[in-house]
């Protein structure tokens, strides 16, 4: 008896016991589908977050440390000279741009409305470095920075609250901030709160009219030449500033250097662990499916003991019986695996189609099916088939025909 | 030709031993039609299982066409069953949820023979079930199932046809039909051994072996075969 014949007998056996076959497969289908889907969702979340953060991943933010070192020198503020030192190309090969920023809370008012905003003063590069976009008008330029022009660019929440939904409606109007009047020259696109409730103006404009003079800055934004250069750039920043602030002990640093990249790495690490964990949970369900298959194959073999006796009596060899049951369970597991893959991939695709309709938070979310998860879960289901079928099949094949025939 | 030499069979169930056969000597020539009779528990089925290579004797020799089948491996026994022996059981023993024609084909499948559909159809037609090919066993009457079993038993062209109470579950008309079929097969030269309780069936055979308590009590050759339909 050749293999094709064995496959045919096995298929016929499965078709003869349709309900049982389907139920057996169900465990594997659900297991495989959930492994694939959960891994895909994990990957989707990761790439969605990466996609949002990647453009900002080469940014380094430097802020003054809060708090004082007991017994140490009073902390120094970050000042324009620090910015200038960092801007010196000789200081670092890994820093592409450095801009200062001052910021604080203030009310932004029209005649009829007022809105609590974060006012930021910076240079014309601010929009570019923060990867922002304009939805109406334009950002202020270098000339306006130099001339301390009384212009302001509003975040979308501020503009729509004060001037209505259409961002263009805000243009050329004036707003009052800290009882000073500024002309609105642009409205930015949404980046999500709290980044939408801001008003940005030239650095010295903000100093002169809102925060008071001085050369203090609240924040320095440095852009590394590329995301992978961030650690080197961070070191350069620390070196330059420590030098300028005469800091010998790292614990006494009066500034903090933060980058999204290191946070992104941490986040990705956490997410990988989570994805692995959910995949492990799904793998457990696959394992439970495997026990289901084993159980049903055992019952199936016992239930068909008589059939085995008949087949042996009319000439089936031990190997023929073994093949029949082994192929039956392999086909069950393989078919279950394939359907599970189809279901898992299908649900992932459905997820990526439906996600954007759930709102802007999910706009870039798309579950990403990975080949290893597909290959691995299919391989596991075949192994399940081999083991779950092999054991009872071997038992069945060993039965002596008269014993099997006598079985009621 | 079948030769049993001092065959015994002991069943062991834990500590209890049941001796089902005590030294059976029996020779059956090719083309004979033998009925085996005897009270319940006398060892008929045990003997039949050994004749059909479904079981091996505890001691003694069983020569089937000159080969000692009493000491063969599982696989060799399966091959002999596949090539030489056709079985008809009291309880039909068709594979459930498998059509009549498929059931008849099975021995050919295990013998590795291709082009099975036509022989299987012919065998079914031969037992008068040409119009029941696609029926499942549970869609057939007892007599019809037994005829499918006979078609299955003869599809391999076996030299030895063994029937363990083939009519035990059937009414007289159906029994007569089964006996007629077995008789016709014997007429074609096959050796046929029938186990039976019924005297009418025995009367149909050319030779009657009577058993009691695992021994052969008598072994008579009858003059001529009478028809069992009487
Ligand atoms: N598998 C077995 N295990 C233990 N004892 C058995 C087994 N099979 C048969 N026997 C015993 O062997 C003896 C002969 O049994 P066997 O089935 O050959 O009788 P039989 O002549 O076919 O009877 P019947 O006419 O009722 O079918 C009986 O005493 C029976 O209890
Ligand atoms: Mg019996």
XYZ file of C-alpha atoms and ligand atoms in Angstrom:
670
model
C 0.000 0.000 0.000
C 1.514 3.301 -1.019
C 1.346 6.687 0.637
C -1.310 8.087 -1.663
C -3.554 5.231 -0.683
C -2.849 5.850 2.981
C -3.699 9.530 2.573
C -6.911 8.615 0.816
C -7.968 6.227 3.556
C -7.122 8.829 6.190
C -9.107 11.544 4.418
C -12.040 9.209 4.086
C -11.785 8.453 7.790
C -11.868 12.155 8.583
C -14.805 12.791 6.311
C -16.674 9.883 7.843
C -16.319 11.601 11.245
C -16.833 15.174 10.203
C -17.988 16.751 13.449
C -15.240 15.151 15.451
C -12.672 16.264 12.897
C -13.883 19.855 13.014
C -13.911 19.941 16.797
C -10.401 18.554 16.894
C -9.187 21.189 14.485
C -10.881 23.990 16.400
C -8.339 23.890 19.210
C -5.464 24.188 16.787
C -7.212 26.803 14.670
C -7.788 29.046 17.660
C -4.298 28.470 19.010
C -2.513 29.208 15.752
C -4.722 32.167 14.922
C -4.201 33.753 18.321
C -0.425 33.280 18.197
C -0.285 34.974 14.814
C -2.760 37.708 15.692
C -1.203 38.611 19.035
C 2.306 38.751 17.614
C 0.971 40.847 14.731
C -0.740 43.274 17.098
C 2.416 43.604 19.176
C 4.416 44.371 16.072
C 1.748 46.756 14.859
C 1.838 48.743 18.082
C 5.611 48.855 17.985
C 5.868 50.059 14.409
C 3.001 52.508 14.896
C 4.756 54.084 17.869
C 8.091 54.013 16.087
C 6.576 55.670 13.069
C 5.264 58.500 15.214
C 8.431 58.917 17.201
C 11.063 58.137 14.590
C 11.154 61.678 13.117
C 11.820 62.984 16.611
C 14.207 60.246 17.558
C 17.324 62.263 16.813
C 16.314 65.087 19.150
C 18.068 65.702 22.453
C 16.438 67.937 25.026
C 18.455 69.694 27.698
C 16.656 71.223 30.670
C 17.904 72.646 33.949
C 17.810 70.243 36.869
C 15.308 70.990 39.530
C 16.482 71.063 43.093
C 19.729 71.988 44.703
C 22.737 69.895 45.636
C 23.121 70.086 49.414
C 26.407 71.743 50.272
C 27.278 72.239 46.633
C 27.490 75.280 44.461
C 24.112 76.820 43.505
C 22.925 75.357 40.228
C 23.616 77.457 37.160
C 20.862 78.293 34.723
C 21.076 77.347 31.092
C 21.878 80.548 29.225
C 22.419 81.800 25.695
C 26.171 81.279 26.064
C 25.553 77.559 26.704
C 23.562 77.439 23.497
C 26.307 79.256 21.624
C 28.895 76.831 22.964
C 26.859 73.872 21.810
C 26.319 75.508 18.425
C 30.064 75.667 17.860
C 30.684 73.022 15.163
C 34.119 72.297 16.633
C 32.486 70.942 19.794
C 30.769 67.956 18.250
C 30.638 66.101 14.984
C 27.351 64.508 15.922
C 25.227 67.564 16.566
C 23.535 69.035 13.519
C 21.585 71.908 15.070
C 20.975 73.527 18.453
C 18.155 75.910 19.332
C 17.166 77.539 22.614
C 13.638 77.867 23.923
C 11.954 79.760 26.722
C 8.496 78.745 27.835
C 5.800 79.360 30.383
C 2.064 79.309 30.912
C 0.032 82.330 29.928
C -3.476 83.255 28.893
C -4.015 83.956 25.217
C -6.977 86.262 24.752
C -9.188 87.854 22.146
C -11.927 90.312 22.953
C -14.390 87.535 23.593
C -12.366 84.454 24.602
C -9.365 83.452 26.614
C -7.386 80.225 26.433
C -4.668 78.925 28.715
C -1.618 78.203 26.590
C 2.009 77.265 26.880
C 3.943 80.133 25.340
C 7.211 79.172 23.720
C 9.895 81.509 22.455
C 12.445 80.051 20.087
C 14.112 80.456 16.719
C 12.748 79.934 13.202
C 14.128 76.353 13.262
C 11.730 75.324 16.025
C 9.007 74.010 13.711
C 11.467 72.114 11.602
C 13.219 70.451 14.547
C 9.942 69.423 16.130
C 8.820 67.954 12.832
C 5.732 70.183 12.824
C 3.676 71.404 9.889
C 1.547 74.439 9.220
C -2.129 74.166 8.367
C -2.479 77.885 7.609
C -0.144 80.825 7.198
C 3.561 80.416 7.888
C 6.011 80.075 10.733
C 8.092 83.140 11.642
C 11.401 83.516 9.801
C 14.934 84.487 10.736
C 14.270 88.183 10.009
C 11.337 88.230 12.415
C 13.504 86.550 15.054
C 16.181 89.225 14.642
C 13.702 92.101 14.659
C 11.837 90.753 17.722
C 8.662 90.985 15.678
C 5.406 90.815 17.660
C 4.109 87.779 15.811
C 2.769 84.465 17.101
C 2.048 81.047 15.652
C -0.808 79.210 17.322
C -1.393 75.568 18.033
C -4.615 74.214 16.470
C -6.519 73.978 19.785
C -5.815 77.603 20.580
C -6.755 78.787 17.078
C -9.998 76.845 16.914
C -11.052 77.919 20.401
C -10.369 81.566 19.751
C -11.222 81.870 16.058
C -13.315 78.858 15.052
C -12.695 75.645 13.199
C -11.149 77.123 10.067
C -7.445 77.686 10.845
C -7.211 80.390 8.156
C -9.748 82.436 10.128
C -7.104 83.174 12.748
C -4.620 84.725 10.319
C -3.955 88.506 10.577
C -6.009 88.720 13.736
C -4.331 89.793 16.914
C -4.277 88.075 20.256
C -3.257 89.397 23.641
C -0.802 87.481 25.722
C 0.279 88.927 29.049
C -1.587 92.138 28.014
C 0.648 92.533 24.978
C -0.685 92.334 21.463
C 0.685 89.898 18.889
C -0.272 89.277 15.269
C -1.211 85.691 14.381
C 0.805 84.708 11.304
C 0.209 80.947 11.253
C -1.595 77.974 12.697
C 0.130 74.622 13.136
C -1.176 71.167 12.396
C -2.276 68.931 15.197
C 0.316 66.758 16.946
C -1.994 65.757 19.782
C -2.327 67.340 23.210
C -0.639 68.965 25.043
C 1.322 70.021 21.941
C -1.769 71.615 20.392
C -2.352 74.169 23.141
C 0.728 76.266 22.476
C 1.656 79.650 21.092
C 5.124 80.006 19.569
C 6.931 83.315 18.976
C 10.499 84.528 18.365
C 12.811 83.995 21.336
C 13.521 87.596 22.148
C 9.912 88.620 21.527
C 8.881 86.210 24.256
C 11.611 87.463 26.549
C 10.870 91.120 26.016
C 7.071 91.040 26.234
C 6.225 88.018 28.362
C 8.901 86.360 30.431
C 11.129 89.360 31.058
C 14.636 89.906 29.773
C 17.787 88.010 30.648
C 19.649 85.330 28.800
C 18.084 82.388 30.621
C 16.650 79.558 28.529
C 14.278 76.853 29.767
C 15.210 74.302 27.247
C 17.848 73.599 24.648
C 16.928 71.354 21.766
C 19.804 69.685 19.980
C 19.416 67.643 16.863
C 21.814 64.767 16.288
C 22.976 64.168 12.728
C 21.007 60.895 12.820
C 19.170 58.791 15.352
C 22.101 56.427 15.774
C 24.363 59.388 16.616
C 22.198 60.350 19.590
C 24.313 58.648 22.290
C 27.518 60.268 20.977
C 25.792 63.633 20.678
C 24.464 63.284 24.218
C 27.988 62.674 25.472
C 29.219 65.773 23.658
C 26.431 67.850 25.184
C 27.238 66.593 28.660
C 30.954 67.212 28.131
C 30.475 70.785 26.889
C 27.939 71.789 29.519
C 29.754 70.093 32.421
C 32.846 71.955 31.368
C 31.031 75.272 31.201
C 29.224 74.710 34.507
C 32.425 73.380 36.152
C 30.865 70.133 37.233
C 33.274 67.469 38.415
C 30.895 64.987 39.952
C 28.200 63.655 37.615
C 25.804 63.500 40.569
C 25.989 67.265 40.885
C 24.952 67.990 37.305
C 22.628 70.984 37.139
C 21.069 70.010 33.826
C 19.328 66.985 32.421
C 19.795 65.501 28.988
C 16.883 63.520 27.606
C 16.294 61.898 24.276
C 13.286 60.168 22.820
C 15.540 57.564 21.361
C 16.571 56.121 24.687
C 12.954 56.239 25.808
C 11.928 54.607 22.548
C 14.464 51.852 23.126
C 13.077 51.253 26.590
C 9.556 51.287 25.231
C 10.414 48.847 22.474
C 12.070 46.570 24.959
C 8.996 46.559 27.159
C 6.809 45.995 24.150
C 8.930 43.091 22.958
C 8.594 41.449 26.345
C 4.845 42.079 26.262
C 4.532 40.675 22.765
C 6.531 37.645 23.790
C 4.350 37.259 26.834
C 1.089 37.433 24.897
C 2.530 35.070 22.319
C 3.389 32.717 25.159
C -0.187 32.926 26.410
C -1.364 32.152 22.888
C 1.134 29.308 22.733
C -0.463 27.903 25.857
C -3.803 27.910 24.092
C -2.075 26.088 21.232
C -0.776 23.597 23.771
C -4.272 23.131 25.177
C -5.395 22.576 21.588
C -2.711 19.928 21.318
C -4.032 18.122 24.357
C -7.476 18.296 22.774
C -6.142 16.654 19.635
C -4.385 13.985 21.678
C -7.538 13.324 23.648
C -9.724 13.089 20.586
C -7.232 10.901 18.745
C -7.104 8.572 21.748
C -10.875 8.387 21.895
C -11.025 8.007 18.142
C -8.633 5.087 18.172
C -10.395 3.381 21.065
C -13.749 3.958 19.460
C -12.486 2.439 16.248
C -10.746 -0.545 17.771
C -13.175 -2.819 16.002
C -12.528 -1.104 12.706
C -8.816 -1.653 13.276
C -9.495 -5.340 13.921
C -11.511 -5.603 10.723
C -8.818 -3.883 8.703
C -6.152 -6.136 10.128
C -8.282 -9.232 9.523
C -8.565 -8.392 5.849
C -4.861 -7.842 5.421
C -3.825 -4.473 6.841
C -0.312 -4.515 8.231
C 0.766 -2.755 11.384
C 2.360 -0.085 9.244
C -0.827 0.478 7.248
C -2.791 1.130 10.450
C -0.048 3.347 11.846
C 0.018 5.354 8.626
C -3.727 5.734 8.540
C -4.017 7.210 12.010
C -0.836 9.219 11.787
C -1.922 10.788 8.523
C -5.384 11.422 9.935
C -3.978 13.443 12.790
C -1.357 15.139 10.620
C -4.040 16.196 8.184
C -6.199 17.435 11.056
C -3.339 19.376 12.595
C -2.036 20.648 9.258
C -5.470 21.703 8.076
C -6.175 23.276 11.454
C -2.843 25.072 11.172
C -3.604 26.387 7.700
C -7.094 27.541 8.654
C -5.610 29.088 11.804
C -3.035 30.945 9.729
C -5.763 32.134 7.386
C -7.860 33.299 10.340
C -4.930 34.983 12.079
C -3.768 36.762 8.924
C -7.345 37.617 8.001
C -8.057 39.156 11.397
C -4.777 41.075 11.246
C -5.683 42.508 7.858
C -9.184 43.283 9.098
C -7.631 45.016 12.078
C -5.453 47.226 9.919
C -8.460 48.116 7.775
C -10.721 48.878 10.733
C -8.157 50.570 13.006
C -8.158 53.980 11.244
C -11.938 54.190 11.618
C -11.469 54.085 15.407
C -9.961 57.559 15.469
C -6.696 59.395 14.888
C -4.870 57.543 17.680
C -5.117 54.364 15.630
C -4.501 56.014 12.264
C -1.094 54.479 11.835
C -1.852 51.255 13.705
C -1.663 48.165 11.528
C -1.126 44.647 12.918
C 1.924 43.277 11.118
C 1.976 39.516 10.564
C 5.492 38.158 10.880
C 6.739 35.209 8.875
C 8.427 33.520 11.866
C 5.180 33.472 13.830
C 3.404 31.862 10.867
C 6.124 29.306 10.206
C 6.599 28.497 13.872
C 2.940 28.063 14.711
C 2.411 25.878 11.649
C 5.417 23.771 12.544
C 4.125 23.447 16.098
C 0.740 22.291 14.874
C 2.395 19.643 12.692
C 4.431 18.455 15.667
C 1.204 18.309 17.652
C -0.266 16.166 14.900
C 2.738 13.850 14.914
C 2.753 13.378 18.662
C -0.991 13.356 19.250
C -1.509 10.945 16.368
C 1.658 8.922 16.745
C 1.053 7.690 20.239
C -2.483 6.327 19.822
C -1.704 5.199 16.279
C 1.154 3.129 17.551
C -1.061 1.627 20.208
C -3.723 0.880 17.642
C -1.291 -0.677 15.203
C 0.045 -3.039 17.880
C -3.365 -4.485 18.669
C -3.730 -8.095 17.665
C -6.579 -8.559 15.233
C -8.591 -10.897 17.456
C -8.287 -8.595 20.426
C -9.397 -5.681 18.337
C -12.271 -7.619 16.826
C -13.524 -8.743 20.194
C -13.674 -5.126 21.415
C -17.243 -3.964 21.916
C -3.893 -27.557 1.930
C -4.311 -27.060 5.653
C -2.582 -29.212 8.246
C -2.944 -28.833 12.018
C -0.589 -30.929 14.101
C -1.288 -31.252 17.815
C -2.405 -27.623 18.036
C -3.212 -26.244 21.492
C -4.359 -22.830 22.572
C -4.206 -21.484 26.080
C -5.704 -18.128 27.008
C -4.082 -16.473 29.961
C -6.063 -13.986 31.962
C -3.890 -12.957 34.843
C -3.363 -16.106 36.879
C -6.242 -17.998 35.333
C -5.467 -20.149 32.321
C -8.181 -21.354 29.958
C -7.211 -24.130 27.615
C -9.434 -23.591 24.597
C -7.836 -26.224 22.343
C -6.330 -29.548 23.451
C -4.134 -31.053 20.725
C -6.081 -30.645 17.521
C -5.029 -32.718 14.486
C -6.861 -31.787 11.346
C -6.157 -31.884 7.630
C -8.303 -30.087 5.107
C -7.632 -30.564 1.408
C -7.988 -27.890 -1.197
C -11.520 -27.516 -2.454
C -13.221 -29.086 0.558
C -16.377 -27.695 2.124
C -16.160 -28.345 5.858
C -18.643 -27.539 8.583
C -17.378 -27.212 12.138
C -19.979 -27.808 14.819
C -20.053 -28.066 18.552
C -21.536 -26.560 21.659
C -20.819 -23.060 22.754
C -17.357 -22.674 24.225
C -16.017 -25.810 22.559
C -13.264 -23.870 20.800
C -14.669 -23.392 17.296
C -13.876 -19.709 17.013
C -10.463 -20.249 18.566
C -9.715 -22.854 15.918
C -11.026 -20.616 13.183
C -8.846 -17.708 14.306
C -5.796 -19.931 14.046
C -6.854 -21.219 10.624
C -7.319 -17.605 9.496
C -3.951 -16.469 10.847
C -5.661 -13.996 13.180
C -4.021 -15.758 16.098
C -1.187 -18.222 16.609
C -1.346 -21.563 18.467
C 0.243 -21.879 21.888
C 1.902 -25.099 20.742
C 1.756 -27.415 17.738
C 2.151 -26.626 14.084
C -0.130 -25.043 11.549
C 0.929 -25.641 7.973
C -0.826 -23.523 5.378
C 0.132 -24.705 1.910
C 3.336 -26.064 3.409
C 4.334 -22.895 5.313
C 4.385 -23.078 9.097
C 2.131 -20.173 10.018
C 2.334 -20.809 13.755
C 5.585 -18.941 14.271
C 5.295 -16.033 11.857
C 5.662 -12.347 12.594
C 2.736 -9.966 12.704
C 3.591 -8.650 9.273
C 3.937 -12.037 7.596
C 0.592 -13.087 9.050
C -0.963 -9.906 7.659
C 0.441 -10.772 4.233
C -0.981 -14.294 4.385
C -4.385 -12.955 5.431
C -4.193 -10.522 2.592
C -3.275 -13.086 -0.117
C -4.826 -16.382 0.858
C -7.662 -15.941 3.264
C -11.162 -14.537 3.078
C -13.167 -14.010 6.252
C -16.887 -13.868 6.862
C -17.847 -13.059 10.434
C -21.023 -13.735 12.324
C -21.347 -10.039 13.046
C -20.574 -8.949 9.460
C -17.749 -6.644 10.546
C -18.027 -4.119 7.765
C -16.120 -0.852 8.240
C -18.728 1.644 9.416
C -19.551 4.798 7.447
C -17.839 3.328 4.436
C -19.795 2.424 1.326
C -20.385 -1.187 0.291
C -18.121 -0.960 -2.732
C -15.372 0.664 -0.630
C -15.634 -2.095 1.946
C -15.280 -4.675 -0.779
C -12.251 -2.850 -2.190
C -10.331 -2.729 1.102
C -8.527 -6.086 0.886
C -7.191 -5.027 -2.528
C -6.007 -1.740 -1.029
C -3.983 -3.565 1.604
C -2.710 -6.044 -0.967
C -1.429 -3.075 -2.979
C -3.499 -3.803 -6.063
C -4.523 -1.016 -8.407
C -7.634 -0.796 -10.558
C -9.927 -1.982 -7.808
C -13.228 -0.372 -8.587
C -14.258 -2.810 -11.311
C -13.398 -6.027 -9.480
C -15.219 -4.642 -6.434
C -18.302 -3.893 -8.538
C -18.191 -7.340 -10.073
C -17.881 -8.973 -6.677
C -20.889 -7.011 -5.440
C -22.847 -7.963 -8.553
C -21.883 -11.560 -7.946
C -23.573 -11.511 -4.537
C -26.581 -9.755 -6.049
C -25.882 -6.256 -4.695
C -24.926 -4.503 -7.922
C -27.485 -1.800 -7.125
C -26.259 -1.141 -3.569
C -22.695 -0.037 -4.225
C -22.982 3.363 -2.611
C -24.965 2.252 0.406
C -23.413 2.522 3.837
C -23.470 -0.596 6.043
C -26.203 0.884 8.235
C -28.353 1.347 5.143
C -28.289 -2.377 4.361
C -30.240 -5.297 5.822
C -28.403 -7.999 7.765
C -28.471 -10.403 4.841
C -27.232 -7.693 2.506
C -24.413 -6.770 4.880
C -23.364 -10.395 5.076
C -23.373 -10.595 1.286
C -21.141 -7.498 1.166
C -18.871 -9.279 3.638
C -18.798 -12.328 1.356
C -17.991 -10.135 -1.642
C -15.175 -8.626 0.406
C -13.962 -12.072 1.450
C -13.724 -13.317 -2.096
C -12.344 -10.233 -3.841
C -8.754 -11.295 -3.211
C -9.383 -14.612 -4.822
C -8.507 -16.413 -1.556
C -7.817 -20.121 -1.569
C -9.338 -20.410 1.881
C -12.702 -18.960 2.806
C -13.542 -18.967 6.506
C -17.028 -18.231 7.790
C -17.733 -18.060 11.538
C -21.475 -18.559 11.931
C -22.202 -16.547 8.809
C -25.933 -17.167 9.070
C -26.215 -16.857 12.824
C -27.806 -13.444 12.626
C -30.007 -14.084 9.602
C -33.453 -15.517 8.922
C -33.871 -18.731 6.948
C -34.304 -17.139 3.532
C -31.251 -14.932 3.939
C -29.304 -17.880 5.376
C -30.154 -19.995 2.377
C -28.923 -17.261 0.073
C -25.599 -16.997 1.953
C -25.145 -20.763 1.923
C -25.901 -20.862 -1.784
C -23.160 -18.260 -2.342
C -20.645 -20.151 -0.233
C -21.545 -23.361 -2.036
C -21.053 -21.708 -5.397
C -17.615 -20.471 -4.303
C -16.735 -23.987 -3.214
C -17.877 -25.259 -6.596
C -15.299 -22.899 -8.118
C -12.594 -24.783 -6.224
C -12.111 -22.731 -3.093
C -11.693 -24.345 0.281
C -14.577 -23.277 2.504
C -14.793 -23.761 6.270
C -18.070 -22.843 7.985
C -18.695 -22.745 11.699
C -22.306 -23.333 12.556
C -24.764 -24.366 15.216
C -27.462 -25.275 12.748
C -27.893 -28.840 11.514
C -29.349 -27.619 8.208
C -26.180 -25.743 7.523
C -24.077 -28.747 8.470
C -26.139 -30.943 6.234
C -25.108 -28.706 3.396
C -21.389 -29.508 3.882
C -19.490 -32.458 2.483
C -17.663 -32.986 5.735
C -18.657 -32.222 9.315
C -16.162 -31.814 12.151
C -17.700 -31.897 15.620
C -15.877 -30.380 18.568
C -16.310 -30.661 22.311
C -14.194 -29.099 25.078
C -11.383 -28.144 22.768
C -11.096 -31.550 21.135
C -12.356 -33.016 17.890
C -15.149 -35.371 18.786
C -15.969 -36.674 15.322
C -14.976 -36.009 11.728
C -17.418 -37.428 9.153
C -17.518 -37.141 5.397
C -21.056 -37.037 4.032
C -22.025 -38.670 0.788
C -23.405 -35.705 -0.980
C -24.278 -32.119 -0.348
C -27.927 -31.487 0.298
C -29.578 -28.191 -0.305
C -30.179 -26.240 2.855
C -33.288 -24.548 1.587
C -35.391 -27.606 2.302
N -9.742 -14.096 24.533
C -10.055 -15.064 25.376
N -9.596 -15.022 26.608
C -9.881 -16.010 27.481
N -10.608 -17.045 27.200
C -11.104 -17.152 25.972
C -10.847 -16.154 24.989
N -11.468 -16.508 23.833
C -12.072 -17.670 24.102
N -11.862 -18.050 25.373
C -12.321 -19.287 26.024
O -11.960 -20.354 25.186
C -13.021 -21.285 25.093
C -13.390 -21.477 23.621
O -13.940 -20.281 23.110
P -14.426 -20.135 21.632
O -14.773 -18.723 21.381
O -13.456 -20.763 20.725
O -15.771 -21.015 21.660
P -16.818 -21.263 20.497
O -16.832 -22.703 20.230
O -16.544 -20.360 19.365
O -18.156 -20.866 21.196
P -19.454 -20.171 20.530
O -20.183 -21.233 19.814
O -20.231 -19.692 21.725
O -18.986 -19.068 19.677
C -14.145 -20.742 25.914
O -14.134 -21.370 27.155
C -13.813 -19.298 26.106
O -14.247 -18.845 27.362
Mg -17.546 -18.701 18.400
